[in-house]
Amino acid sequence: MTTPSGGSTPDDYWRRPGTGADALPNHPPATPPGGPTKPPPSGYAGPTPSGPTGPPPSGYAGPPPSGPTGPSPSGYAGPPPSVPPPSGWRPPVHLQPAPPRRLPPQDMADLDAAEQRSQRVTWGFGAAAGVVLVVLFCLLCSRVIF
């Protein structure tokens, strides 16, 4: 890792070069000293230069910096007005989905029989696990007593 020399801070690498007396040597200024050479295009959507930076340049075609209570200090006039779509408007439909299929009928007696079988299997595994735990407990107790 290299360290900067000449009294600069580590953040100087990420900063934009200045245009005045503090500009870095051998670097062109960010903008020409006289400002932009051509006016911004119509519908310019860049930052509004009202407020601390001064009046808008000639040829500025952005929205006027005014809000509901007058000029805003930041120069933001709010979102542009929107026009709602006409009532009843819907996007065009190109494909119609197929209607849902009918499910097969359910045999409730067969479902109850399957549920009872699965319940017997569950109780059987539980009983077997209980027997194993009782046997292990008896073995451990017999080791402690004898």
XYZ file of C-alpha atoms in Angstrom:
146
model
C 0.000 0.000 0.000
C 1.331 3.435 -0.849
C 0.794 6.522 1.203
C 0.112 9.908 -0.359
C 2.811 12.524 -0.087
C 2.695 16.264 -0.222
C 0.162 16.934 2.499
C -2.853 15.426 0.734
C -5.427 13.285 2.509
C -6.432 9.751 1.473
C -9.824 11.087 0.303
C -8.241 13.392 -2.294
C -8.017 10.506 -4.747
C -11.822 10.294 -4.890
C -12.538 14.027 -5.102
C -13.206 15.898 -8.327
C -10.371 18.254 -9.301
C -11.022 21.890 -8.483
C -11.127 24.755 -10.952
C -9.666 27.615 -8.926
C -6.379 28.227 -7.156
C -6.681 24.876 -5.340
C -6.807 22.937 -8.645
C -4.348 20.130 -9.088
C -1.494 20.799 -11.529
C -1.453 18.955 -14.877
C -5.206 18.299 -14.646
C -7.727 20.088 -16.849
C -10.491 21.923 -14.961
C -13.877 20.187 -14.632
C -15.611 22.965 -16.613
C -14.158 25.858 -18.592
C -13.622 29.019 -16.519
C -16.280 30.922 -18.486
C -18.954 28.261 -17.891
C -20.389 25.863 -20.453
C -19.627 26.772 -24.058
C -23.100 25.857 -25.354
C -26.464 26.227 -23.625
C -28.040 23.102 -22.129
C -30.566 21.310 -24.351
C -34.269 21.953 -24.092
C -35.803 20.004 -21.208
C -32.562 20.166 -19.216
C -33.071 18.006 -16.123
C -29.846 18.750 -14.269
C -29.613 20.432 -10.883
C -31.465 23.686 -10.632
C -28.853 26.356 -10.092
C -30.979 28.583 -7.905
C -30.135 29.099 -4.275
C -26.529 29.299 -3.056
C -24.970 28.796 -6.501
C -26.568 31.817 -8.149
C -29.116 32.517 -10.864
C -29.722 30.071 -13.699
C -27.410 30.423 -16.708
C -28.685 31.787 -19.981
C -30.446 29.122 -21.995
C -31.629 27.238 -18.904
C -34.925 25.558 -19.782
C -35.748 23.732 -16.533
C -38.890 24.192 -14.463
C -39.159 27.370 -12.411
C -38.100 26.783 -8.790
C -41.424 27.411 -7.137
C -43.414 25.217 -4.809
C -46.915 25.397 -3.325
C -45.839 28.170 -0.933
C -43.554 30.037 -3.308
C -39.937 29.517 -4.257
C -38.369 26.627 -2.383
C -34.919 27.161 -0.863
C -33.526 23.983 -2.447
C -34.850 24.739 -5.920
C -36.914 21.541 -6.146
C -40.364 22.256 -7.562
C -41.775 18.821 -6.825
C -42.746 16.032 -9.168
C -44.160 16.876 -12.564
C -47.936 16.743 -12.885
C -49.326 13.452 -14.123
C -52.436 12.805 -16.147
C -54.492 9.781 -15.028
C -55.595 7.316 -17.719
C -59.186 7.496 -18.928
C -61.751 5.675 -16.831
C -62.276 2.064 -17.844
C -58.830 1.803 -19.400
C -57.307 -1.656 -19.298
C -54.133 -3.033 -20.877
C -54.699 -5.116 -24.008
C -55.228 -8.845 -23.435
C -53.502 -11.073 -25.999
C -53.941 -14.575 -24.526
C -56.884 -15.990 -22.650
C -55.894 -18.591 -20.034
C -57.583 -21.976 -20.138
C -60.463 -22.429 -17.689
C -59.557 -24.332 -14.526
C -59.932 -28.099 -14.654
C -62.255 -30.024 -12.348
C -60.613 -31.998 -9.566
C -61.408 -35.692 -9.325
C -64.002 -36.598 -6.706
C -62.660 -37.584 -3.291
C -63.464 -40.900 -1.628
C -63.937 -39.857 1.986
C -64.121 -43.447 3.333
C -60.813 -44.324 1.646
C -59.202 -41.138 3.015
C -60.373 -41.987 6.568
C -58.967 -45.538 6.281
C -55.577 -44.217 5.091
C -55.491 -41.701 7.939
C -56.207 -44.464 10.506
C -53.421 -46.635 9.049
C -50.920 -43.786 9.274
C -52.012 -43.068 12.833
C -51.389 -46.717 13.808
C -47.882 -46.551 12.294
C -47.131 -43.358 14.224
C -48.350 -44.874 17.524
C -46.324 -48.037 16.821
C -43.069 -46.104 16.332
C -43.813 -44.076 19.460
C -44.419 -47.213 21.526
C -41.197 -48.820 20.257
C -39.197 -45.676 21.118
C -40.809 -45.610 24.585
C -39.850 -49.253 25.227
C -36.237 -48.574 24.201
C -36.064 -45.549 26.513
C -37.494 -47.533 29.470
C -34.969 -50.342 28.901
C -32.067 -47.844 28.746
C -33.296 -46.135 31.906
C -33.481 -49.493 33.718
C -29.944 -50.369 32.606
C -28.580 -47.028 33.826
C -30.355 -47.370 37.177
C -29.057 -50.935 37.646
C -25.456 -49.719 37.067
C -25.900 -47.018 39.716
C -27.474 -49.390 42.278
C -25.158 -52.391 41.754
